[in-house]
PDB file of C-alpha atoms in Angstrom:
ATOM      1  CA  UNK A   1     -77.019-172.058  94.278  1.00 72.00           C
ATOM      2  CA  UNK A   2     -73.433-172.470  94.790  1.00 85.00           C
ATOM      3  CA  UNK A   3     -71.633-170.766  97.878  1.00 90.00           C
ATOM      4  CA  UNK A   4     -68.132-169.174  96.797  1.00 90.00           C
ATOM      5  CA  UNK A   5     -65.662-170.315  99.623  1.00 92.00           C
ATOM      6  CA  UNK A   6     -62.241-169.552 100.789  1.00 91.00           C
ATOM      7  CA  UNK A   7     -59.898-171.249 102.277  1.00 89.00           C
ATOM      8  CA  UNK A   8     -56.961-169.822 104.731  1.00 89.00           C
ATOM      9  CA  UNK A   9     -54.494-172.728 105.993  1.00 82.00           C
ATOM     10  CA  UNK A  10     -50.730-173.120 106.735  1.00 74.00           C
ATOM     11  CA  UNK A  11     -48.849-175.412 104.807  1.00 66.00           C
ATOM     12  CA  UNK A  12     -51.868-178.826 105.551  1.00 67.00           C
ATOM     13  CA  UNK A  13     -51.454-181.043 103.140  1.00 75.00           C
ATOM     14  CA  UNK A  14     -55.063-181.976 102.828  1.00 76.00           C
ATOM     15  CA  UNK A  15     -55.740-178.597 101.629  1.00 78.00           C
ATOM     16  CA  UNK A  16     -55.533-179.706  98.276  1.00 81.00           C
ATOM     17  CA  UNK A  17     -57.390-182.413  98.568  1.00 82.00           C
ATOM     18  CA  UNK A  18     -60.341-181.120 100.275  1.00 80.00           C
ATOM     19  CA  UNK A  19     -59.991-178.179  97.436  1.00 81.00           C
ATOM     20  CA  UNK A  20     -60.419-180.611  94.393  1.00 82.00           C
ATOM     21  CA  UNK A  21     -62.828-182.397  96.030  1.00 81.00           C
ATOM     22  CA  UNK A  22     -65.119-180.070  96.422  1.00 79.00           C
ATOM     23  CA  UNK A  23     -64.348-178.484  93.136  1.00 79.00           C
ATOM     24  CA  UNK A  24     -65.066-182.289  91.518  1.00 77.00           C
ATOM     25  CA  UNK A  25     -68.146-183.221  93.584  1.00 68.00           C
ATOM     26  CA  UNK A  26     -71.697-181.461  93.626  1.00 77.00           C
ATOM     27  CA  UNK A  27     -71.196-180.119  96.982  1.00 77.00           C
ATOM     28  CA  UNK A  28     -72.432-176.550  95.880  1.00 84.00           C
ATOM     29  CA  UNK A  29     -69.391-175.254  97.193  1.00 89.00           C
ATOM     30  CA  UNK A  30     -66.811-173.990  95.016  1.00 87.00           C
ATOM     31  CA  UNK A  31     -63.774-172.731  95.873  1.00 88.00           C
ATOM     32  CA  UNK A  32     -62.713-169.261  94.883  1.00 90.00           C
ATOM     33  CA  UNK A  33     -59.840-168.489  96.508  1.00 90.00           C
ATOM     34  CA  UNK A  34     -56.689-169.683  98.606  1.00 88.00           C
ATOM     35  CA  UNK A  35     -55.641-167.265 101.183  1.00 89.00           C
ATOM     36  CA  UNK A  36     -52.436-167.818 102.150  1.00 88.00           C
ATOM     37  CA  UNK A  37     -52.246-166.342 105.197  1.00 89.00           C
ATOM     38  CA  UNK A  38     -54.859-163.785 107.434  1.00 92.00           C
ATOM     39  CA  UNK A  39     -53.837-160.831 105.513  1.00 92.00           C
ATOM     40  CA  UNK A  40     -54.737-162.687 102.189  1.00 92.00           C
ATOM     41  CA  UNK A  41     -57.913-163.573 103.535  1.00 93.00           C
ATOM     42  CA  UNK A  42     -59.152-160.071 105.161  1.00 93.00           C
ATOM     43  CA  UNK A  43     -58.495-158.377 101.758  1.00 92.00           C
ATOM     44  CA  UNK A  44     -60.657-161.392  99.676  1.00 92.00           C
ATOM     45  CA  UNK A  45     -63.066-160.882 102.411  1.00 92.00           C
ATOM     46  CA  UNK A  46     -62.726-157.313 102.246  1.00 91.00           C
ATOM     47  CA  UNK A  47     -63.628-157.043  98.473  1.00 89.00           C
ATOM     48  CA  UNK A  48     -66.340-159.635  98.898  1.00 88.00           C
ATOM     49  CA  UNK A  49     -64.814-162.756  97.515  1.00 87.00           C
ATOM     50  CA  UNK A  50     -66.467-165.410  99.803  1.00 89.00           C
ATOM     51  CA  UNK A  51     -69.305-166.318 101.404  1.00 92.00           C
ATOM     52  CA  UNK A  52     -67.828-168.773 104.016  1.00 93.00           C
ATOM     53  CA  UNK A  53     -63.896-169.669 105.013  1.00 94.00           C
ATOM     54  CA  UNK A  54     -62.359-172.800 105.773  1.00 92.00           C
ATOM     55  CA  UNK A  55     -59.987-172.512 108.206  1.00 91.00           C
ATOM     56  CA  UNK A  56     -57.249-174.616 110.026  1.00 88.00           C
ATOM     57  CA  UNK A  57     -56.169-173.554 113.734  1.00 84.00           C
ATOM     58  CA  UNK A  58     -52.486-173.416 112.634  1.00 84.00           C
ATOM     59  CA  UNK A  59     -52.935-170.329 110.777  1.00 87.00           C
ATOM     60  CA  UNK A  60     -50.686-167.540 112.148  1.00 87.00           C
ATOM     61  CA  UNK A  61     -52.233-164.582 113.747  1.00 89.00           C
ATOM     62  CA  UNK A  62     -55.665-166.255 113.734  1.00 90.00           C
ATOM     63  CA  UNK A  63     -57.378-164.813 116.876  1.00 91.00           C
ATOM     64  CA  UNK A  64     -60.950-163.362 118.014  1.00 92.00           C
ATOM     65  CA  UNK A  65     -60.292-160.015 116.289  1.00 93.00           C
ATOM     66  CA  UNK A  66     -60.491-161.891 112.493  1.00 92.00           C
ATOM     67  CA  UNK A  67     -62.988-163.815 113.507  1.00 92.00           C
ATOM     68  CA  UNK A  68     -65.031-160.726 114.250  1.00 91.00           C
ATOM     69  CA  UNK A  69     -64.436-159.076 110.889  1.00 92.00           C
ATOM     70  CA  UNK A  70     -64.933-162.079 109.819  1.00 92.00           C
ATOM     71  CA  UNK A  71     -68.779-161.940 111.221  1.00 91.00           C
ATOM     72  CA  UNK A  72     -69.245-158.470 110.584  1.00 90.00           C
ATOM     73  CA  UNK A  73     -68.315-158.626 107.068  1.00 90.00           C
ATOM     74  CA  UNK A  74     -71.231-161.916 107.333  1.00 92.00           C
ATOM     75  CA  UNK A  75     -68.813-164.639 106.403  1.00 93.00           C
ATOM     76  CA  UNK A  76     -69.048-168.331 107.729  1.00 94.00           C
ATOM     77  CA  UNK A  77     -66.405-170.117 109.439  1.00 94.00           C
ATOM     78  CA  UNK A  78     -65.832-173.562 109.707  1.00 93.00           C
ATOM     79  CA  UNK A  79     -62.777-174.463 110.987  1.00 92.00           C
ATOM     80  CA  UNK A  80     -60.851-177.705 109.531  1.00 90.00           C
ATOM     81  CA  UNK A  81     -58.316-179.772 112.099  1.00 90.00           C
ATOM     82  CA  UNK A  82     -56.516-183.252 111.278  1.00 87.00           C
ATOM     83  CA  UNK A  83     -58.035-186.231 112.666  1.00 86.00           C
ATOM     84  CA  UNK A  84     -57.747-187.095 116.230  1.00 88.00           C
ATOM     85  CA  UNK A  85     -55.523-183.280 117.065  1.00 88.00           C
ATOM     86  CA  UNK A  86     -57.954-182.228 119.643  1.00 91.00           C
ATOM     87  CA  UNK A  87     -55.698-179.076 120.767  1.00 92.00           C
ATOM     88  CA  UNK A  88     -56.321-177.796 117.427  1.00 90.00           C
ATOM     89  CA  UNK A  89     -60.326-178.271 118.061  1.00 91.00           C
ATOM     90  CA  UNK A  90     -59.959-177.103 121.238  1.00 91.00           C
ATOM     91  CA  UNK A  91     -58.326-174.018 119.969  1.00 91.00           C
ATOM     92  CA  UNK A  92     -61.027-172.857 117.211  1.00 91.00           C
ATOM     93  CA  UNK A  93     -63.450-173.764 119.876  1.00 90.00           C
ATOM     94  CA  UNK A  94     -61.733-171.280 121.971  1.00 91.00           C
ATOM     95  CA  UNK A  95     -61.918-169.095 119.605  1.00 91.00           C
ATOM     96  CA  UNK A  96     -65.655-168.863 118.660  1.00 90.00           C
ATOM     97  CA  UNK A  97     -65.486-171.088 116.065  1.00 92.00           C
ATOM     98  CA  UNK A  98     -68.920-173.152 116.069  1.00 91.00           C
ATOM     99  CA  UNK A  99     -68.640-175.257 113.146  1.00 93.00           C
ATOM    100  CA  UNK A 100     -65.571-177.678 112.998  1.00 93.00           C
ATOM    101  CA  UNK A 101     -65.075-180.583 110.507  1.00 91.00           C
ATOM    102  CA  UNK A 102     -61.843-182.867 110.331  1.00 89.00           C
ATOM    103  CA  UNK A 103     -59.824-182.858 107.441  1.00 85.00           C
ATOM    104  CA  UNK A 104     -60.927-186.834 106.485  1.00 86.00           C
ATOM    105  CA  UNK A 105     -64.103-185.064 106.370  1.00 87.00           C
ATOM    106  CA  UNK A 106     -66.328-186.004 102.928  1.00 87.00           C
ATOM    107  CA  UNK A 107     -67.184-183.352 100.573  1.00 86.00           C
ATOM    108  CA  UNK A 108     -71.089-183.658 102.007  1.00 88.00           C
ATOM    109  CA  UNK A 109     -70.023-183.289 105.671  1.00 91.00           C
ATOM    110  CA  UNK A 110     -68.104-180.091 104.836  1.00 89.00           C
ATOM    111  CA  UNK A 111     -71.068-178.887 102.875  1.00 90.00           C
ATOM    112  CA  UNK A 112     -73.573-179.056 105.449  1.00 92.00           C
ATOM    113  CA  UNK A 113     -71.154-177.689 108.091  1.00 93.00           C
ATOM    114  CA  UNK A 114     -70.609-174.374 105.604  1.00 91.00           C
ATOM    115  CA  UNK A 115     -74.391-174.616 105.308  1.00 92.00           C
ATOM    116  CA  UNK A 116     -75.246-174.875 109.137  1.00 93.00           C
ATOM    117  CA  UNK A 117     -72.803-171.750 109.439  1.00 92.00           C
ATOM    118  CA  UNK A 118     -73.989-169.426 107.048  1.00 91.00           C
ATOM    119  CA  UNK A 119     -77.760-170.469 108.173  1.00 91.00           C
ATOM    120  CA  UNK A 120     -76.447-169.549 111.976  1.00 89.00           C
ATOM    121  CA  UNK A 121     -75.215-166.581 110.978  1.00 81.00           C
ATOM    122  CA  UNK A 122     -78.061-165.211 108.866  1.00 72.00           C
ATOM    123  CA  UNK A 123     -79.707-165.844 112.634  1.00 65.00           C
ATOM    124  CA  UNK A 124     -77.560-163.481 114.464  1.00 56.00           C
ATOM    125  CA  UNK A 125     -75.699-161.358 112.047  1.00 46.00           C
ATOM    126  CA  UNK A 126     -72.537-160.038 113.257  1.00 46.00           C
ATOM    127  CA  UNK A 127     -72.820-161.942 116.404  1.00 46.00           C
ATOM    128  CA  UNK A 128     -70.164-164.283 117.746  1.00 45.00           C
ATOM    129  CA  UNK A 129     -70.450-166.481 120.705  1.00 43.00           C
ATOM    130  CA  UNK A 130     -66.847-168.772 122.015  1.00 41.00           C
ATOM    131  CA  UNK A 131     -65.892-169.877 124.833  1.00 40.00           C
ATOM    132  CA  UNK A 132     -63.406-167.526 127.363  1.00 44.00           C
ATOM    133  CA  UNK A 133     -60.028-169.026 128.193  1.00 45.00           C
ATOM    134  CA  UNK A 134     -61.824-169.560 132.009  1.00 47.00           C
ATOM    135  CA  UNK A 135     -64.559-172.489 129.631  1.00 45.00           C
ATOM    136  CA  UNK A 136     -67.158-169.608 130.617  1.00 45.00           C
ATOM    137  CA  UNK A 137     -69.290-168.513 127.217  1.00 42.00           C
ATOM    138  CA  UNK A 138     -69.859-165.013 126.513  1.00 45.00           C
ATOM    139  CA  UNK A 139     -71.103-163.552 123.648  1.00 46.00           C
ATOM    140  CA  UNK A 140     -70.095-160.010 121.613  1.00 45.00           C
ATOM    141  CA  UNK A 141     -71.127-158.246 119.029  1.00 46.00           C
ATOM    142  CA  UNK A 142     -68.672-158.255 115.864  1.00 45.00           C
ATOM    143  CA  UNK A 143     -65.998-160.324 118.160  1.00 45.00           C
ATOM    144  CA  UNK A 144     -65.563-157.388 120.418  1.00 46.00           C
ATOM    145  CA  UNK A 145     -66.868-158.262 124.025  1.00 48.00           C
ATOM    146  CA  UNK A 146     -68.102-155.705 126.421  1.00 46.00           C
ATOM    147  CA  UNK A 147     -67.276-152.407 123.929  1.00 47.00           C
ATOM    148  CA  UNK A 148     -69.880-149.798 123.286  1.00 50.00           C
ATOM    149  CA  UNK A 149     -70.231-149.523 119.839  1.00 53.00           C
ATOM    150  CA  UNK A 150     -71.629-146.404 117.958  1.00 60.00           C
ATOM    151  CA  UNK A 151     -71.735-144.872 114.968  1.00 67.00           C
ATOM    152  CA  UNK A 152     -69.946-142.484 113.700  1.00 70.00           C
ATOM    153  CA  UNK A 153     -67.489-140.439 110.667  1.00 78.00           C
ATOM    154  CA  UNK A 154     -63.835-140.784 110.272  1.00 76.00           C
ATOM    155  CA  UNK A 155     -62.180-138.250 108.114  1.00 77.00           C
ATOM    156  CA  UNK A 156     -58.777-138.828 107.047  1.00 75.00           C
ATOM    157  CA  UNK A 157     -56.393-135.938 105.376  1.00 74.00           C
ATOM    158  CA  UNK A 158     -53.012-136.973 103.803  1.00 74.00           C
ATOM    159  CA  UNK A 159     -50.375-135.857 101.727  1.00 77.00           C
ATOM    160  CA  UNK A 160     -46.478-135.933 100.646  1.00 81.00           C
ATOM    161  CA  UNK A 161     -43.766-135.334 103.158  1.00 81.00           C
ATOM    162  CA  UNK A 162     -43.900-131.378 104.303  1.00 75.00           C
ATOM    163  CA  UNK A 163     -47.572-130.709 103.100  1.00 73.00           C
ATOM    164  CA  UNK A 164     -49.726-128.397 105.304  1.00 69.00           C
ATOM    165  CA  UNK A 165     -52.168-130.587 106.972  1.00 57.00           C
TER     166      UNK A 165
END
């Protein structure tokens, strides 16, 4: 079975590399989108595009929040850094990201790292454990430590400019 994957990185030039790799090998990835930015990738994930994101710590406005729709919408994330930038591990570390290949990484290594993700998540669904910007761990639920979370309705009413509401 092949996992459909997405990928969400600023401007790396090993992007397309890694992308025709993967889409040349027998990885059983393929590649079915680019995001080009977190937007991009919220809406592909959003109309349930992908199974699993590759992701580089560069990308703007990349914080815990995606990465919790990220988990609750069950999507993997392995993040992608170039070789020897450990800030940028560091980073999706800090972040919560537990899978984290470098960009010299072969097609098989980034296989099994989408693999061990989306077998860690099917574990704990919409769980996300990081590390706090103290190096403590903590855990939340859906990326959203120490909220109460319940269930509930949301009704929205709109109209033109000047309609009763």
């Amino acid at each position: 079975m092949t996992v459909a994957v997405l990928t969400a990185v600023t401007g790396a030039g090993w992007e397309s590399r890694l992308v025709a790799a993967l889409e040349n090998g027998d990885s059983g990835l393929a590649v079915v989108r680019r995001c080009v930015d977190v937007a991009d990738l919220l809406a592909a994930v959003a109309t349930g595009h992908g199974r699993a994101v590759l992701l580089s710590a560069d990308l703007r406005r990349l914080d815990r929040e995606v990465l919790g729709r990220l988990a609750a919408s069950q999507v993997a994330v392995v993040g992608v850094v170039p070789v020897g930038d450990e800030q940028s591990e560091r980073r999706m570390r800090q972040l919560g990201v537990g899978h984290v290949v470098t960009a010299e990484a072969t097609t098989g290594e980034v296989s099994a790292a989408v693999h061990r993700a989306i077998e860690k998540m099917s574990d704990r669904p919409g769980h996300v454990v990081g590390t706090s910007d103290d190096g403590d761990q903590e855990e939340s639920v859906n990326g959203l430590a120490g909220l109460q979370t319940t269930v509930g309705r949301l009704v929205a009413v709109w109209g033109p400019t000047g309609a009763p509401g």
